[in-house]
JSON list of C-alpha atoms in Angstrom, two decimals:
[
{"chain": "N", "resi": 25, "resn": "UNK", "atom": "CA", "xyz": [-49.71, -24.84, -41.37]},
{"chain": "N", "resi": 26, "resn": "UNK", "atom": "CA", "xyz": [-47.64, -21.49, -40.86]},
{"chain": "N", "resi": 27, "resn": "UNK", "atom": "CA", "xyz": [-50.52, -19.53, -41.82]},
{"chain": "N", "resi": 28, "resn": "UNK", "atom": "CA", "xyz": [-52.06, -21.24, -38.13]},
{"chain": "N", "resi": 29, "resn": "UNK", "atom": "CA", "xyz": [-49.36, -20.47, -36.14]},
{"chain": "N", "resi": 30, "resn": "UNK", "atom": "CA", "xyz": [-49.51, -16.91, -37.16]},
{"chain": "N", "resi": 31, "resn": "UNK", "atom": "CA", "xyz": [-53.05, -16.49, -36.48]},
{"chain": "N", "resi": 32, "resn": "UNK", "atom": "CA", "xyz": [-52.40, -18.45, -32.93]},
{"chain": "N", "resi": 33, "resn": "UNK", "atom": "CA", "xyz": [-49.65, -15.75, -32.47]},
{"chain": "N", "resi": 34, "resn": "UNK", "atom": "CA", "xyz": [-51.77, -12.85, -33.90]},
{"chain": "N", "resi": 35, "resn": "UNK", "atom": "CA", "xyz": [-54.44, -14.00, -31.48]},
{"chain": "N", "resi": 36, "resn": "UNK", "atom": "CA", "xyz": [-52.03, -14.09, -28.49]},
{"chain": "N", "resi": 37, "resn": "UNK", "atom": "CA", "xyz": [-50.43, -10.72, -28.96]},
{"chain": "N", "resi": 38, "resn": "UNK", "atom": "CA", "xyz": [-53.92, -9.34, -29.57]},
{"chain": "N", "resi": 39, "resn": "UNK", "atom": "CA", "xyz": [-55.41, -10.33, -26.41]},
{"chain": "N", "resi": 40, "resn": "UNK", "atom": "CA", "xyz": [-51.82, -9.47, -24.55]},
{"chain": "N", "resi": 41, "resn": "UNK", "atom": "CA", "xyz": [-52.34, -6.26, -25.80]},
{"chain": "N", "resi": 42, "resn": "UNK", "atom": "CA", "xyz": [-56.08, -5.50, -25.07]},
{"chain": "N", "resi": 43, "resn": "UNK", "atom": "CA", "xyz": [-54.99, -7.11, -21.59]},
{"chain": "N", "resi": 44, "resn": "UNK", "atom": "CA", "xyz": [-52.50, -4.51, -21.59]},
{"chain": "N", "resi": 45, "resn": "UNK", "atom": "CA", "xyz": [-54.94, -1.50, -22.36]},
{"chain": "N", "resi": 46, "resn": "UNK", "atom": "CA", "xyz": [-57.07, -2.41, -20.03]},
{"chain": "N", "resi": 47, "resn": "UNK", "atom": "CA", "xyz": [-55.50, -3.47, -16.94]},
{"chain": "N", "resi": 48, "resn": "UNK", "atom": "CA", "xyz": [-52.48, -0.77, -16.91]},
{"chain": "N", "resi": 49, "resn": "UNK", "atom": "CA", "xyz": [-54.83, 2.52, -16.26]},
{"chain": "N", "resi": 50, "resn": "UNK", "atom": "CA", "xyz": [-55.70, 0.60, -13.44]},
{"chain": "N", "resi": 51, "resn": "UNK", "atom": "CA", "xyz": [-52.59, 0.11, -12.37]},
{"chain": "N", "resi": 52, "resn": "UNK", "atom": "CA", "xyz": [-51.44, 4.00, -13.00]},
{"chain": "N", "resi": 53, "resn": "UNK", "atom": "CA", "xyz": [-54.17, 4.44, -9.79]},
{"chain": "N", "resi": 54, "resn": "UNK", "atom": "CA", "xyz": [-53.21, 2.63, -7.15]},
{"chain": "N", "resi": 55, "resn": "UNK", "atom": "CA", "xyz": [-49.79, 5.06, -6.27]},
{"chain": "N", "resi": 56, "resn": "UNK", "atom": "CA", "xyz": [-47.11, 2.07, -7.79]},
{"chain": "N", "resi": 57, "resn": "UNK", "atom": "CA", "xyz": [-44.38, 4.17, -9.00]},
{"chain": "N", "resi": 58, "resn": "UNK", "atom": "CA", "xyz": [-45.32, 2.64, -12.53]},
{"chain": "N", "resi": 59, "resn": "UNK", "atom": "CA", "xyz": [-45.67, 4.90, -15.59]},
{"chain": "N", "resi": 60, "resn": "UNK", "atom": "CA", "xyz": [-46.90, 4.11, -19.45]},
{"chain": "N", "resi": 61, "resn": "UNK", "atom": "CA", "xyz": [-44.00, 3.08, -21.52]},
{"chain": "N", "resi": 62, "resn": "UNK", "atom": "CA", "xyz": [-44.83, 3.51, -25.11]},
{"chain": "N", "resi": 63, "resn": "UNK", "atom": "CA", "xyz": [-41.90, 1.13, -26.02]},
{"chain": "N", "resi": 64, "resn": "UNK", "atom": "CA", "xyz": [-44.62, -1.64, -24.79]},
{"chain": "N", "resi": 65, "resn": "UNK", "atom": "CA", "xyz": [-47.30, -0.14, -27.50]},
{"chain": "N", "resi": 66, "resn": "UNK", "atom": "CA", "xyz": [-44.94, -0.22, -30.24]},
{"chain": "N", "resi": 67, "resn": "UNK", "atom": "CA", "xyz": [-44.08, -3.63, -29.84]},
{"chain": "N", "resi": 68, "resn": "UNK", "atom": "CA", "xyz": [-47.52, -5.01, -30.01]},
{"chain": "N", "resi": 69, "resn": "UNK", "atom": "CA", "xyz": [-47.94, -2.53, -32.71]},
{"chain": "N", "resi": 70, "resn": "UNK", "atom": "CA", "xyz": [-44.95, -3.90, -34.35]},
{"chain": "N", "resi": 71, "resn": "UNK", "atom": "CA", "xyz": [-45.58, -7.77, -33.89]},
{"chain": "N", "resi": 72, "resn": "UNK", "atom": "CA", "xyz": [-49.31, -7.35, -35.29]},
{"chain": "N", "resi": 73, "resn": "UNK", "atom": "CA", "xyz": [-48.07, -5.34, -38.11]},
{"chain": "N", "resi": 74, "resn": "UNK", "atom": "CA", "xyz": [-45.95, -8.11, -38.84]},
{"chain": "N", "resi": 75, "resn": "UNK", "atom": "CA", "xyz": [-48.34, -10.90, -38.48]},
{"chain": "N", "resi": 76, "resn": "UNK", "atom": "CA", "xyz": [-50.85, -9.07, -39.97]},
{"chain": "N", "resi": 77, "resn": "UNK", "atom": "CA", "xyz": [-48.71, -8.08, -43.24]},
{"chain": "N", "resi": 78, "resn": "UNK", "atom": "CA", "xyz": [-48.09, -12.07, -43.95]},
{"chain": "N", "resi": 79, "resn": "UNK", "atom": "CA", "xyz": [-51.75, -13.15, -43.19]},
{"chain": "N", "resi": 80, "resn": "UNK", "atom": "CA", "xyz": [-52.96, -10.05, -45.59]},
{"chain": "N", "resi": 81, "resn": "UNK", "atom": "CA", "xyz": [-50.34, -11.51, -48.42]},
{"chain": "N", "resi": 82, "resn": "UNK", "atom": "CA", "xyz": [-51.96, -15.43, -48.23]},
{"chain": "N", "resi": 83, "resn": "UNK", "atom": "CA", "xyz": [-55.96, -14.87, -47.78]},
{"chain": "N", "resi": 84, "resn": "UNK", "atom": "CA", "xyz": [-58.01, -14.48, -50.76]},
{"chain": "N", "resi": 85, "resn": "UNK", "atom": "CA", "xyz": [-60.58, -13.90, -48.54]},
{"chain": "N", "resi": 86, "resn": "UNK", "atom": "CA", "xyz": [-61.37, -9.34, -49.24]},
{"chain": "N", "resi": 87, "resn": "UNK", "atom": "CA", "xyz": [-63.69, -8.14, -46.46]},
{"chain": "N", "resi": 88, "resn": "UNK", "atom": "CA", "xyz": [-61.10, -10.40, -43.82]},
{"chain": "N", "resi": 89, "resn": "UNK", "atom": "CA", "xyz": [-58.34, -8.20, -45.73]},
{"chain": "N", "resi": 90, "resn": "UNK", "atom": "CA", "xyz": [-60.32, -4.62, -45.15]},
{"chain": "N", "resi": 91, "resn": "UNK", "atom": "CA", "xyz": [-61.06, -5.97, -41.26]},
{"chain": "N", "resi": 92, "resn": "UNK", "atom": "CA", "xyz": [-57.15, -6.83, -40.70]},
{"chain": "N", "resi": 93, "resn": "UNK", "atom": "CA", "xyz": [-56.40, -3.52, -42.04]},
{"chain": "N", "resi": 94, "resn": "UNK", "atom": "CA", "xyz": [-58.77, -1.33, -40.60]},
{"chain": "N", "resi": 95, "resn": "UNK", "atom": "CA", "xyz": [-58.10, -2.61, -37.34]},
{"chain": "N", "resi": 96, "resn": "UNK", "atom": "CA", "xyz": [-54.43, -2.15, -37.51]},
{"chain": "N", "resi": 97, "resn": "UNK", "atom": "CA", "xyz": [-55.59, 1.25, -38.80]},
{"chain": "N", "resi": 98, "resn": "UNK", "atom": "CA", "xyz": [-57.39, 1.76, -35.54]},
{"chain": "N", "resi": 99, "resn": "UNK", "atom": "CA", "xyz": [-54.40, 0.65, -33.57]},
{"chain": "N", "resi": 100, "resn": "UNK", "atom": "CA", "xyz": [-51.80, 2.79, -35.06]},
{"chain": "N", "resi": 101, "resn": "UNK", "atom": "CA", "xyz": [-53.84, 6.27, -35.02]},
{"chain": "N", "resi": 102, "resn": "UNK", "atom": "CA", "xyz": [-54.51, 5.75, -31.20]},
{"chain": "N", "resi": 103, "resn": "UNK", "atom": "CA", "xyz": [-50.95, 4.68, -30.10]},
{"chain": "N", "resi": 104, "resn": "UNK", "atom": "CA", "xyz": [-49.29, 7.65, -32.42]},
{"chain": "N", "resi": 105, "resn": "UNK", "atom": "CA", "xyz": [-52.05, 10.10, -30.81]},
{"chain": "N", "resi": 106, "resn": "UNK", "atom": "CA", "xyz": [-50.85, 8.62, -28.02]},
{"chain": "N", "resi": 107, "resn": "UNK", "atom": "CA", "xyz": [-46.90, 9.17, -28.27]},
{"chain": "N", "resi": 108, "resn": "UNK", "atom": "CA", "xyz": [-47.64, 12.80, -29.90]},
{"chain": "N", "resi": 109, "resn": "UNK", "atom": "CA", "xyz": [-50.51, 14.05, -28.15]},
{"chain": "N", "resi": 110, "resn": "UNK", "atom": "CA", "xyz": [-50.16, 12.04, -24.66]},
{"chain": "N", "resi": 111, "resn": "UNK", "atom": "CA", "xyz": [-54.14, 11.53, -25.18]},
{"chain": "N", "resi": 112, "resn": "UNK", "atom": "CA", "xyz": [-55.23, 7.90, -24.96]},
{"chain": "N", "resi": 113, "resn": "UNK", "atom": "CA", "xyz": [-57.65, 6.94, -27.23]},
{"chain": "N", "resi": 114, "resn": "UNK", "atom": "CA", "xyz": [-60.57, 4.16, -27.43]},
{"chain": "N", "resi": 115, "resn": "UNK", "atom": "CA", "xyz": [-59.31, 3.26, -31.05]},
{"chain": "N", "resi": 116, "resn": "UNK", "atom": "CA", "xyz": [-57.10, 0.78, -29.31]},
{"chain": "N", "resi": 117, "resn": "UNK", "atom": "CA", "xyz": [-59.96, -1.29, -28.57]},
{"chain": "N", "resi": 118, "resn": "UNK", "atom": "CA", "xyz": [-62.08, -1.37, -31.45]},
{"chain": "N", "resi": 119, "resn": "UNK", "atom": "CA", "xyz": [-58.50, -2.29, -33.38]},
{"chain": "N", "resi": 120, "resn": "UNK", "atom": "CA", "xyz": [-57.58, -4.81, -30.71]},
{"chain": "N", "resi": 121, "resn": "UNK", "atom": "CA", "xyz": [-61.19, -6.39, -31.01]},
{"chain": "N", "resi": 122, "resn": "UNK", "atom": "CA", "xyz": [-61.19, -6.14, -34.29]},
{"chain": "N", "resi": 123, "resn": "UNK", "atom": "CA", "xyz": [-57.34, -8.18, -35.04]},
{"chain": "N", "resi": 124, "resn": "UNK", "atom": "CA", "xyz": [-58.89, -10.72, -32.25]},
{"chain": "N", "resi": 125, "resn": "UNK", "atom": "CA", "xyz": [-62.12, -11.35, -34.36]},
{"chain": "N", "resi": 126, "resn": "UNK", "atom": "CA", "xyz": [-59.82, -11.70, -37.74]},
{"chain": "N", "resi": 127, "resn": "UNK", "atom": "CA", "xyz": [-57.55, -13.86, -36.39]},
{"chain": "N", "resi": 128, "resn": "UNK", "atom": "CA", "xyz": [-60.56, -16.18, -35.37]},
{"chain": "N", "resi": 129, "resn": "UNK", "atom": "CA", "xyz": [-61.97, -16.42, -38.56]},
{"chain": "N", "resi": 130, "resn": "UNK", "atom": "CA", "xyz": [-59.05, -16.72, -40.24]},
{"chain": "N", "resi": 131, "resn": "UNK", "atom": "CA", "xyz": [-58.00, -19.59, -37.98]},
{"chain": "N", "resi": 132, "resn": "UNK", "atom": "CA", "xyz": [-61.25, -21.16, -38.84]},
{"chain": "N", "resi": 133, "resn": "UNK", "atom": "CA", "xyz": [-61.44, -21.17, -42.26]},
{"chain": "N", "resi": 134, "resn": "UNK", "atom": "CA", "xyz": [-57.94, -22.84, -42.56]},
{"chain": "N", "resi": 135, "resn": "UNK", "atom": "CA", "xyz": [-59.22, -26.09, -40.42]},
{"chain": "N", "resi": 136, "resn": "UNK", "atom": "CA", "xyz": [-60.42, -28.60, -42.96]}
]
């Protein structure tokens, strides 16, 4: 049962987060006053590293173990590049996609 509630949580910051990426360069256009607080990446960063970390340590399941990692792979390289090269990156996506994606099937296979 905690193992769902992760994945539901996984799945919730995931899509915050690609939400996030998406909509805020938007925003940054139309003349707001609002600028890009990395605080806001690291947190999502943070949370999914967390949830991630306890899913990885239950499944048996390999390939859903390389796809969880990867992704949060993708996601760290293009928020650091990000805080240390001000360059935003389309990592963030792929890594955000990818989390989303592993958190579904991960969801799925523990329904029985």
């Amino acid at each position: 049962m905690k193992s769902k509630i992760l994945d539901v949580v996984g799945i919730s910051a995931a899509v915050l987060c690609l939400i996030h990426c998406v909509v805020f360069p938007l925003l940054l256009i139309v003349p707001l006053g609002i600028s890009h607080n990395l605080f806001i990446d690291l947190a999502f960063l943070s949370i999914g590293g967390v949830v991630v970390y306890r899913i990885v340590k239950k499944t048996r399941i390999k390939w859903l173990k390389v796809l969880f990692a990867t992704s949060l792979l993708l996601i760290s390289v293009s928020v650091f590049a990000d805080m240390i090269f001000e360059i935003h990156l389309p990592l963030i996506y792929f890594g955000t996609a990818g989390l989303i994606a592993g958190h579904l099937i991960n969801f799925s296979h523990h329904r029985h």
